[in-house]
Amino acid sequence: MTRGEHGISREDISANALKVMYRLNGAGFESYLVGGCVRDILMGYEPKDFDVVTNATPEQIKGLFRNCRLIGRRFRLAHIVFGREIIEVATFRGHHQETDESETVPKNKATGSQDAQGQLVRDNVFGSIEEDAERRDFTFNAMYYSVADFTVKDFANGLAAIEKREVALMGDPETRYREDPVRMLRAVRFAVKLSMRIETSTAVPIKSLASLLQNIPPARLFEETLKLFLSGKGEETFLMMREYDLIDQLFPQLAPFLKDENSKEMQFVRHVLANTDERINNEQRVTPAFLYAALLWYPVEEQSQRLQLESGLNAHDAFNIASSEVIAKQTQRIMIPKRFSTVMRDIWILQQRLPKRFGRRAFQLLTHPKFRAGYDFLLARGQTEGGDLLELAQWWTHFQHAESGKQKGMLNALKRADSAGKGAPRKRKRRPVKRDSDA
């Protein structure tokens, strides 16, 4: 497509991305913008990042840029660092070739390999732009913009997919999902993000192949879940993932609680995700710790109750042990960095402490560094479950904003109500004091 046909302008492109492409071209290499940034510009969105592909090898790229670092094991990438902006540059990927019986190495000297399930575990195979396009995952990601002649190369009818509002895999869907099971998550994310539907042949294998996500490193799945749930459309993404049985693979401890669409657990998760979406869309801060605390709250609560019944532990010890066990089990599937798991524990512990408001405890809790997160969590629970939990959350809503005198009045009223509920305290009988004459 020529510039008149696609309408992409250099004004739509990061100045740093342009610098990278100009320097690569000036050194005699090909370079293109590729993937999501091209797709988003064509759809009228502002890209969040700009990816470049080239026929230069990673080492050649590094030789051209002093601000370059090479990353990746499965496939080597170059990151060109411009302050806070990073331009990712990849070498054209090629196809894997089977080794002939008479050969000891593949014909194209590929260093790629797959495991028994067909998943790519090493992918440093370089090729041409045509081969690179065939290796792309979705059709609308196989479009390449050249700053040299201002054309867009559309290798898989990506523009047609955009016009049809379809997320469609390139090649055989089952084979592509086996190569990289994360593509199932990406299919859902793109469908929600771009307000598209997943094309039928792309959608059909997802449920049967969802278990392949168990082969993905937990650290990579943590990054993927952030993209899924912190996109501003987390609730809608969650519902589509549940439709395709993907939640079961990522959060196996949560899955049993979501069987009933109207269960309190399902409503609570949706409530938290909806609130998170609202905050993101209003450009307010969010933390993955709060989201993960919500996703794993009911598994922790259930495990704590089970430990009390089966092991005779007190509520405090059972809750602490349950928290550790649930987090440990979850990190086998999705790695949760300690900086977030520590905050999750704080939020959970505050759920045990916030009902205890007598004396100085209420004032001490207000100074807790994670009070606000714990209170927000309690409020979400109360708005979902209602009853005493909602009354408790409302009490804290008023208490934290009240003046000092009003706060003391609220605590006194709480104390009187508690005394009335237990009945008037009995007066202790004084023991008679013995006198010397009684001895």
CSV table of C-alpha atoms in Angstrom, one decimal:
chain,number,residue,atom,x,y,z
A,1,MET,CA,0.0,0.0,0.0
A,2,THR,CA,1.3,3.5,-0.9
A,3,ARG,CA,1.2,6.5,1.4
A,4,GLY,CA,-2.0,7.6,-0.3
A,5,GLU,CA,-3.7,4.3,0.3
A,6,HIS,CA,-2.8,3.7,4.0
A,7,GLY,CA,-2.6,7.3,5.3
A,8,ILE,CA,0.1,6.7,7.9
A,9,SER,CA,2.2,9.8,8.5
A,10,ARG,CA,5.6,10.2,10.2
A,11,GLU,CA,3.8,12.5,12.6
A,12,ASP,CA,2.0,9.3,13.9
A,13,ILE,CA,5.4,7.7,14.7
A,14,SER,CA,7.7,8.1,17.7
A,15,ALA,CA,10.7,10.3,16.8
A,16,ASN,CA,13.0,7.8,18.4
A,17,ALA,CA,11.6,5.0,16.3
A,18,LEU,CA,12.2,7.1,13.2
A,19,LYS,CA,15.8,7.7,14.4
A,20,VAL,CA,16.4,3.9,14.7
A,21,MET,CA,15.0,3.2,11.3
A,22,TYR,CA,17.0,6.0,9.6
A,23,ARG,CA,20.2,4.8,11.1
A,24,LEU,CA,19.6,1.1,10.1
A,25,ASN,CA,18.7,2.2,6.6
A,26,GLY,CA,21.8,4.5,6.5
A,27,ALA,CA,24.0,1.5,7.4
A,28,GLY,CA,22.6,-0.4,4.5
A,29,PHE,CA,20.0,-2.5,6.3
A,30,GLU,CA,16.3,-2.8,5.8
A,31,SER,CA,14.0,-1.7,8.6
A,32,TYR,CA,10.3,-1.5,9.2
A,33,LEU,CA,7.8,-0.7,11.8
A,34,VAL,CA,5.8,-3.8,12.4
A,35,GLY,CA,2.9,-5.3,14.3
A,36,GLY,CA,0.7,-3.6,16.8
A,37,CYS,CA,1.9,0.0,16.2
A,38,VAL,CA,1.1,-0.3,12.5
A,39,ARG,CA,-2.3,-1.9,13.3
A,40,ASP,CA,-3.2,0.7,15.9
A,41,ILE,CA,-2.3,3.7,13.6
A,42,LEU,CA,-4.4,2.2,10.8
A,43,MET,CA,-7.3,1.8,13.3
A,44,GLY,CA,-7.0,5.4,14.6
A,45,TYR,CA,-5.4,4.5,18.0
A,46,GLU,CA,-2.3,5.9,19.5
A,47,PRO,CA,0.3,3.2,19.8
A,48,LYS,CA,1.8,2.6,23.3
A,49,ASP,CA,5.1,1.4,21.8
A,50,PHE,CA,6.9,1.0,18.5
A,51,ASP,CA,8.6,-2.2,17.4
A,52,VAL,CA,11.1,-2.3,14.5
A,53,VAL,CA,12.3,-5.3,12.5
A,54,THR,CA,15.4,-5.5,10.3
A,55,ASN,CA,17.7,-7.8,8.4
A,56,ALA,CA,20.5,-6.8,10.7
A,57,THR,CA,21.6,-9.4,13.3
A,58,PRO,CA,21.4,-8.5,17.0
A,59,GLU,CA,25.2,-8.0,17.1
A,60,GLN,CA,25.1,-5.7,14.1
A,61,ILE,CA,22.3,-3.7,15.7
A,62,LYS,CA,24.3,-3.4,18.9
A,63,GLY,CA,27.3,-2.1,16.9
A,64,LEU,CA,25.2,0.7,15.5
A,65,PHE,CA,23.7,2.0,18.8
A,66,ARG,CA,25.7,2.7,22.0
A,67,ASN,CA,22.4,2.9,23.9
A,68,CYS,CA,21.5,-0.8,22.9
A,69,ARG,CA,21.2,-3.8,25.1
A,70,LEU,CA,20.5,-7.4,23.9
A,71,ILE,CA,17.9,-9.4,25.8
A,72,GLY,CA,16.1,-12.7,25.4
A,73,ARG,CA,17.1,-16.4,25.3
A,74,ARG,CA,14.3,-17.9,23.2
A,75,PHE,CA,14.8,-15.2,20.6
A,76,ARG,CA,17.4,-12.5,20.8
A,77,LEU,CA,16.1,-8.9,20.7
A,78,ALA,CA,17.7,-5.5,20.8
A,79,HIS,CA,16.4,-2.8,23.1
A,80,ILE,CA,17.4,0.8,22.1
A,81,VAL,CA,17.0,2.9,25.1
A,82,PHE,CA,16.0,6.6,24.8
A,83,GLY,CA,15.4,7.7,28.4
A,84,ARG,CA,12.0,6.2,29.4
A,85,GLU,CA,11.2,5.1,25.8
A,86,ILE,CA,12.5,1.7,24.6
A,87,ILE,CA,12.4,0.9,20.9
A,88,GLU,CA,12.5,-2.9,20.5
A,89,VAL,CA,14.3,-4.1,17.4
A,90,ALA,CA,14.1,-7.7,16.2
A,91,THR,CA,15.9,-9.5,13.3
A,92,PHE,CA,13.6,-11.0,10.7
A,93,ARG,CA,12.7,-14.5,11.8
A,94,GLY,CA,12.9,-17.5,9.5
A,95,HIS,CA,11.4,-21.0,9.4
A,96,HIS,CA,12.6,-24.0,11.2
A,97,GLN,CA,13.9,-26.7,8.8
A,98,GLU,CA,14.0,-30.4,9.6
A,99,THR,CA,17.4,-32.0,9.4
A,100,ASP,CA,17.9,-34.4,6.5
A,101,GLU,CA,19.1,-37.9,7.4
A,102,SER,CA,22.4,-37.1,5.6
A,103,GLU,CA,22.9,-33.9,7.5
A,104,THR,CA,23.9,-33.2,11.1
A,105,VAL,CA,22.7,-29.6,11.1
A,106,PRO,CA,19.7,-27.9,9.5
A,107,LYS,CA,20.2,-26.4,6.1
A,108,ASN,CA,19.7,-22.8,7.3
A,109,LYS,CA,21.8,-23.3,10.4
A,110,ALA,CA,18.8,-22.7,12.6
A,111,THR,CA,19.2,-22.6,16.3
A,112,GLY,CA,15.5,-23.1,17.0
A,113,SER,CA,13.9,-26.1,18.7
A,114,GLN,CA,10.6,-27.3,19.9
A,115,ASP,CA,9.5,-29.5,22.8
A,116,ALA,CA,7.3,-32.6,22.7
A,117,GLN,CA,4.1,-30.5,22.7
A,118,GLY,CA,5.3,-28.5,19.7
A,119,GLN,CA,6.2,-25.4,21.8
A,120,LEU,CA,9.1,-23.3,20.7
A,121,VAL,CA,11.8,-23.3,23.4
A,122,ARG,CA,14.5,-21.6,21.3
A,123,ASP,CA,13.8,-19.5,18.3
A,124,ASN,CA,17.0,-17.8,17.0
A,125,VAL,CA,16.3,-18.5,13.3
A,126,PHE,CA,16.9,-15.6,11.0
A,127,GLY,CA,15.3,-15.2,7.6
A,128,SER,CA,13.7,-12.8,5.1
A,129,ILE,CA,10.8,-10.3,5.6
A,130,GLU,CA,8.5,-12.8,3.8
A,131,GLU,CA,9.4,-15.5,6.3
A,132,ASP,CA,9.1,-13.1,9.2
A,133,ALA,CA,5.6,-12.2,8.1
A,134,GLU,CA,4.6,-15.9,8.0
A,135,ARG,CA,5.9,-16.3,11.5
A,136,ARG,CA,3.7,-13.6,12.9
A,137,ASP,CA,0.8,-14.7,15.0
A,138,PHE,CA,-2.3,-12.7,13.9
A,139,THR,CA,-3.0,-11.5,10.4
A,140,PHE,CA,-3.3,-7.8,11.4
A,141,ASN,CA,0.2,-8.0,13.0
A,142,ALA,CA,1.8,-9.0,9.7
A,143,MET,CA,1.9,-5.4,8.3
A,144,TYR,CA,5.2,-3.6,7.8
A,145,TYR,CA,5.7,0.2,7.4
A,146,SER,CA,8.8,1.4,5.6
A,147,VAL,CA,10.2,4.9,6.2
A,148,ALA,CA,12.4,4.5,3.2
A,149,ASP,CA,9.5,4.6,0.7
A,150,PHE,CA,6.4,5.2,3.0
A,151,THR,CA,4.7,2.0,1.9
A,152,VAL,CA,2.9,-0.7,4.0
A,153,LYS,CA,3.5,-4.3,3.1
A,154,ASP,CA,0.4,-6.3,4.1
A,155,PHE,CA,1.4,-10.0,3.8
A,156,ALA,CA,-1.8,-11.7,5.3
A,157,ASN,CA,-4.7,-9.4,4.5
A,158,GLY,CA,-4.4,-7.7,7.8
A,159,LEU,CA,-6.3,-4.7,6.6
A,160,ALA,CA,-9.2,-6.9,5.6
A,161,ALA,CA,-9.2,-8.5,9.1
A,162,ILE,CA,-9.4,-5.0,10.6
A,163,GLU,CA,-12.3,-4.1,8.3
A,164,LYS,CA,-14.1,-7.3,9.3
A,165,ARG,CA,-13.3,-6.8,13.0
A,166,GLU,CA,-11.8,-10.3,13.3
A,167,VAL,CA,-8.9,-11.6,15.3
A,168,ALA,CA,-7.5,-14.4,13.0
A,169,LEU,CA,-4.4,-16.5,13.4
A,170,MET,CA,-2.1,-17.0,10.6
A,171,GLY,CA,-1.6,-20.7,9.6
A,172,ASP,CA,-3.1,-23.7,11.3
A,173,PRO,CA,-4.5,-22.5,14.7
A,174,GLU,CA,-3.7,-25.7,16.6
A,175,THR,CA,-0.1,-25.7,15.4
A,176,ARG,CA,0.3,-22.0,16.2
A,177,TYR,CA,-1.1,-22.4,19.7
A,178,ARG,CA,1.2,-25.4,20.4
A,179,GLU,CA,4.2,-23.3,19.3
A,180,ASP,CA,3.3,-20.6,21.8
A,181,PRO,CA,0.2,-21.2,24.1
A,182,VAL,CA,0.3,-17.6,25.2
A,183,ARG,CA,-1.3,-16.8,21.8
A,184,MET,CA,-4.6,-18.0,23.3
A,185,LEU,CA,-4.4,-15.2,25.8
A,186,ARG,CA,-3.4,-12.7,23.2
A,187,ALA,CA,-6.4,-13.7,21.0
A,188,VAL,CA,-8.7,-12.8,23.9
A,189,ARG,CA,-6.8,-9.6,24.8
A,190,PHE,CA,-6.9,-8.3,21.2
A,191,ALA,CA,-10.6,-9.2,20.8
A,192,VAL,CA,-11.5,-7.2,23.9
A,193,LYS,CA,-9.0,-4.3,23.3
A,194,LEU,CA,-10.0,-3.8,19.7
A,195,SER,CA,-13.7,-4.6,20.1
A,196,MET,CA,-13.4,-7.5,17.7
A,197,ARG,CA,-14.6,-11.1,17.6
A,198,ILE,CA,-12.3,-14.1,17.5
A,199,GLU,CA,-12.6,-15.7,14.1
A,200,THR,CA,-14.2,-19.2,14.3
A,201,SER,CA,-11.3,-21.4,13.3
A,202,THR,CA,-9.1,-19.3,15.7
A,203,ALA,CA,-11.5,-19.7,18.6
A,204,VAL,CA,-12.4,-23.4,18.3
A,205,PRO,CA,-9.2,-25.0,19.6
A,206,ILE,CA,-8.7,-22.8,22.6
A,207,LYS,CA,-10.7,-24.8,25.1
A,208,SER,CA,-9.1,-28.1,24.2
A,209,LEU,CA,-5.6,-26.6,24.2
A,210,ALA,CA,-5.9,-24.3,27.2
A,211,SER,CA,-4.0,-26.8,29.4
A,212,LEU,CA,-0.9,-26.0,27.4
A,213,LEU,CA,-0.6,-22.8,29.4
A,214,GLN,CA,0.8,-24.9,32.2
A,215,ASN,CA,4.0,-25.2,30.2
A,216,ILE,CA,4.6,-21.5,30.2
A,217,PRO,CA,7.1,-20.1,32.7
A,218,PRO,CA,5.3,-18.5,35.6
A,219,ALA,CA,7.2,-15.2,35.3
A,220,ARG,CA,6.0,-14.8,31.7
A,221,LEU,CA,2.4,-15.5,32.7
A,222,PHE,CA,2.7,-12.8,35.4
A,223,GLU,CA,3.5,-10.2,32.7
A,224,GLU,CA,0.7,-11.5,30.5
A,225,THR,CA,-1.9,-11.2,33.2
A,226,LEU,CA,-0.9,-7.6,33.8
A,227,LYS,CA,-1.6,-6.9,30.1
A,228,LEU,CA,-4.9,-8.8,30.4
A,229,PHE,CA,-6.3,-7.2,33.6
A,230,LEU,CA,-4.7,-3.8,33.7
A,231,SER,CA,-5.8,-2.7,30.2
A,232,GLY,CA,-8.8,-0.7,31.3
A,233,LYS,CA,-11.0,-3.5,30.1
A,234,GLY,CA,-10.2,-6.1,32.7
A,235,GLU,CA,-13.7,-7.2,33.6
A,236,GLU,CA,-14.6,-7.8,30.0
A,237,THR,CA,-11.3,-9.7,29.4
A,238,PHE,CA,-12.0,-11.8,32.5
A,239,LEU,CA,-15.4,-12.8,31.3
A,240,MET,CA,-14.1,-13.8,27.9
A,241,MET,CA,-11.2,-15.8,29.4
A,242,ARG,CA,-13.7,-17.6,31.6
A,243,GLU,CA,-15.8,-18.4,28.5
A,244,TYR,CA,-12.7,-20.1,27.0
A,245,ASP,CA,-11.7,-22.0,30.2
A,246,LEU,CA,-8.5,-20.0,30.4
A,247,ILE,CA,-9.1,-18.8,34.0
A,248,ASP,CA,-9.0,-22.4,35.2
A,249,GLN,CA,-5.5,-22.7,33.9
A,250,LEU,CA,-4.2,-19.4,35.3
A,251,PHE,CA,-6.0,-19.5,38.7
A,252,PRO,CA,-6.9,-23.1,39.5
A,253,GLN,CA,-7.7,-22.3,43.1
A,254,LEU,CA,-10.2,-19.7,42.1
A,255,ALA,CA,-11.9,-21.7,39.3
A,256,PRO,CA,-14.2,-23.8,41.6
A,257,PHE,CA,-15.7,-20.6,43.0
A,258,LEU,CA,-16.8,-19.3,39.6
A,259,LYS,CA,-19.1,-22.1,38.5
A,260,ASP,CA,-22.1,-20.1,39.5
A,261,GLU,CA,-22.5,-16.9,37.5
A,262,ASN,CA,-24.4,-15.3,40.4
A,263,SER,CA,-22.1,-16.5,43.3
A,264,LYS,CA,-20.7,-13.9,45.7
A,265,GLU,CA,-17.2,-14.9,44.6
A,266,MET,CA,-18.0,-14.2,41.0
A,267,GLN,CA,-19.6,-10.9,41.8
A,268,PHE,CA,-16.7,-9.8,44.0
A,269,VAL,CA,-14.1,-10.5,41.3
A,270,ARG,CA,-16.2,-8.6,38.7
A,271,HIS,CA,-16.7,-5.7,41.2
A,272,VAL,CA,-13.0,-5.4,41.8
A,273,LEU,CA,-12.1,-5.6,38.1
A,274,ALA,CA,-14.8,-3.0,37.2
A,275,ASN,CA,-13.4,-0.7,39.9
A,276,THR,CA,-9.8,-1.3,38.5
A,277,ASP,CA,-11.0,-0.5,35.0
A,278,GLU,CA,-12.6,2.8,36.2
A,279,ARG,CA,-9.4,3.8,38.0
A,280,ILE,CA,-7.2,3.0,35.0
A,281,ASN,CA,-9.5,4.9,32.6
A,282,ASN,CA,-9.4,7.9,35.0
A,283,GLU,CA,-5.6,7.7,35.0
A,284,GLN,CA,-5.5,6.8,38.7
A,285,ARG,CA,-2.9,4.4,40.1
A,286,VAL,CA,-3.6,0.7,40.5
A,287,THR,CA,-1.4,-2.1,42.0
A,288,PRO,CA,-1.4,-5.7,40.9
A,289,ALA,CA,-1.3,-6.6,44.6
A,290,PHE,CA,-4.9,-5.5,45.1
A,291,LEU,CA,-6.1,-7.4,42.1
A,292,TYR,CA,-4.3,-10.6,43.1
A,293,ALA,CA,-5.5,-10.2,46.7
A,294,ALA,CA,-9.1,-10.2,45.3
A,295,LEU,CA,-8.6,-13.1,42.9
A,296,LEU,CA,-7.2,-15.3,45.8
A,297,TRP,CA,-9.3,-14.0,48.7
A,298,TYR,CA,-11.9,-16.7,48.8
A,299,PRO,CA,-9.4,-19.6,48.3
A,300,VAL,CA,-7.5,-18.2,51.4
A,301,GLU,CA,-10.7,-17.9,53.4
A,302,GLU,CA,-11.8,-21.4,52.6
A,303,GLN,CA,-8.4,-22.9,53.3
A,304,SER,CA,-8.3,-21.0,56.6
A,305,GLN,CA,-11.6,-22.5,57.7
A,306,ARG,CA,-10.5,-26.0,56.6
A,307,LEU,CA,-7.3,-25.7,58.7
A,308,GLN,CA,-9.3,-24.7,61.8
A,309,LEU,CA,-11.7,-27.6,61.4
A,310,GLU,CA,-9.2,-30.3,60.5
A,311,SER,CA,-6.1,-29.2,62.5
A,312,GLY,CA,-7.7,-27.4,65.4
A,313,LEU,CA,-5.7,-24.3,64.8
A,314,ASN,CA,-6.8,-21.0,66.1
A,315,ALA,CA,-8.2,-18.5,63.6
A,316,HIS,CA,-5.0,-16.3,63.6
A,317,ASP,CA,-2.6,-19.2,62.9
A,318,ALA,CA,-4.9,-20.9,60.4
A,319,PHE,CA,-5.3,-17.7,58.4
A,320,ASN,CA,-1.5,-17.0,58.3
A,321,ILE,CA,-0.8,-20.6,57.2
A,322,ALA,CA,-3.6,-20.5,54.6
A,323,SER,CA,-2.3,-17.2,53.1
A,324,SER,CA,1.2,-18.8,52.7
A,325,GLU,CA,-0.2,-22.0,51.2
A,326,VAL,CA,-2.4,-20.2,48.6
A,327,ILE,CA,0.3,-17.9,47.5
A,328,ALA,CA,2.8,-20.7,47.2
A,329,LYS,CA,0.4,-22.8,45.1
A,330,GLN,CA,-0.4,-19.8,42.9
A,331,THR,CA,3.2,-19.0,42.2
A,332,GLN,CA,3.6,-22.4,40.7
A,333,ARG,CA,1.3,-21.2,37.9
A,334,ILE,CA,1.9,-17.4,37.9
A,335,MET,CA,4.9,-15.9,39.6
A,336,ILE,CA,3.9,-13.1,42.0
A,337,PRO,CA,6.9,-10.9,42.9
A,338,LYS,CA,7.5,-10.5,46.6
A,339,ARG,CA,6.9,-6.8,46.5
A,340,PHE,CA,3.3,-7.6,45.5
A,341,SER,CA,2.7,-10.8,47.6
A,342,THR,CA,3.8,-8.8,50.8
A,343,VAL,CA,1.1,-6.2,50.1
A,344,MET,CA,-1.4,-8.9,49.4
A,345,ARG,CA,-0.7,-10.3,52.9
A,346,ASP,CA,-1.1,-6.9,54.4
A,347,ILE,CA,-4.5,-6.4,52.8
A,348,TRP,CA,-5.7,-9.9,53.9
A,349,ILE,CA,-4.5,-9.4,57.5
A,350,LEU,CA,-6.3,-6.1,57.7
A,351,GLN,CA,-9.5,-7.9,56.9
A,352,GLN,CA,-9.0,-9.7,60.3
A,353,ARG,CA,-8.0,-6.6,62.1
A,354,LEU,CA,-10.6,-4.0,60.9
A,355,PRO,CA,-13.5,-5.6,62.8
A,356,LYS,CA,-11.5,-5.0,66.0
A,357,ARG,CA,-12.1,-1.3,66.7
A,358,PHE,CA,-12.2,-0.9,70.5
A,359,GLY,CA,-9.9,1.3,72.5
A,360,ARG,CA,-6.9,2.7,70.6
A,361,ARG,CA,-7.1,0.0,67.9
A,362,ALA,CA,-9.1,2.1,65.5
A,363,PHE,CA,-6.7,5.0,65.7
A,364,GLN,CA,-3.7,2.6,65.3
A,365,LEU,CA,-5.3,1.0,62.2
A,366,LEU,CA,-5.7,4.5,60.6
A,367,THR,CA,-1.9,4.9,60.7
A,368,HIS,CA,-1.2,1.5,59.1
A,369,PRO,CA,0.7,2.1,55.8
A,370,LYS,CA,-1.7,-0.2,53.9
A,371,PHE,CA,-4.9,1.0,55.7
A,372,ARG,CA,-6.3,2.5,52.5
A,373,ALA,CA,-5.9,-0.7,50.5
A,374,GLY,CA,-7.3,-2.8,53.3
A,375,TYR,CA,-10.3,-0.5,53.7
A,376,ASP,CA,-10.9,-0.4,49.9
A,377,PHE,CA,-10.8,-4.2,49.9
A,378,LEU,CA,-13.2,-4.4,52.9
A,379,LEU,CA,-15.6,-2.0,51.1
A,380,ALA,CA,-15.6,-4.1,47.9
A,381,ARG,CA,-16.4,-7.2,50.0
A,382,GLY,CA,-19.2,-5.3,51.8
A,383,GLN,CA,-20.7,-4.0,48.6
A,384,THR,CA,-20.7,-7.5,47.3
A,385,GLU,CA,-21.9,-9.5,50.4
A,386,GLY,CA,-23.9,-6.8,52.2
A,387,GLY,CA,-25.0,-7.4,55.8
A,388,ASP,CA,-22.6,-6.9,58.8
A,389,LEU,CA,-19.7,-6.6,56.4
A,390,LEU,CA,-21.2,-3.6,54.6
A,391,GLU,CA,-22.1,-2.0,58.0
A,392,LEU,CA,-18.5,-2.5,59.1
A,393,ALA,CA,-17.2,-0.9,55.9
A,394,GLN,CA,-19.6,2.0,56.2
A,395,TRP,CA,-18.5,2.6,59.8
A,396,TRP,CA,-14.9,2.9,58.6
A,397,THR,CA,-15.9,5.2,55.8
A,398,HIS,CA,-17.4,7.6,58.3
A,399,PHE,CA,-14.7,7.1,61.0
A,400,GLN,CA,-11.7,7.9,58.8
A,401,HIS,CA,-13.1,11.2,57.7
A,402,ALA,CA,-14.7,12.3,61.0
A,403,GLU,CA,-13.2,15.0,63.3
A,404,SER,CA,-11.5,13.8,66.5
A,405,GLY,CA,-14.5,14.5,68.7
A,406,LYS,CA,-16.8,12.7,66.4
A,407,GLN,CA,-14.4,9.7,66.2
A,408,LYS,CA,-14.5,9.4,70.0
A,409,GLY,CA,-18.2,9.6,70.0
A,410,MET,CA,-18.4,6.8,67.4
A,411,LEU,CA,-16.1,4.6,69.5
A,412,ASN,CA,-18.2,5.3,72.7
A,413,ALA,CA,-21.4,4.4,70.8
A,414,LEU,CA,-19.8,1.2,69.6
A,415,LYS,CA,-18.8,0.3,73.2
A,416,ARG,CA,-22.3,1.0,74.5
A,417,ALA,CA,-23.8,-1.1,71.8
A,418,ASP,CA,-21.4,-4.0,72.6
A,419,SER,CA,-22.2,-3.8,76.3
A,420,ALA,CA,-26.0,-3.8,75.6
A,421,GLY,CA,-25.6,-6.8,73.3
A,422,LYS,CA,-23.8,-8.7,76.0
A,423,GLY,CA,-26.1,-7.6,78.8
A,424,ALA,CA,-25.1,-5.4,81.8
A,425,PRO,CA,-21.9,-6.6,83.4
A,426,ARG,CA,-22.3,-8.3,86.8
A,427,LYS,CA,-20.9,-6.6,89.8
A,428,ARG,CA,-18.0,-8.5,91.4
A,429,LYS,CA,-18.7,-9.4,95.0
A,430,ARG,CA,-16.1,-8.2,97.4
A,431,ARG,CA,-14.4,-10.8,99.5
A,432,PRO,CA,-14.8,-9.9,103.2
A,433,VAL,CA,-11.6,-8.5,104.7
A,434,LYS,CA,-10.4,-10.6,107.7
A,435,ARG,CA,-9.8,-8.7,110.9
A,436,ASP,CA,-7.4,-9.6,113.6
A,437,SER,CA,-10.3,-10.2,116.0
A,438,ASP,CA,-11.7,-12.8,113.6
A,439,ALA,CA,-8.5,-14.8,113.6
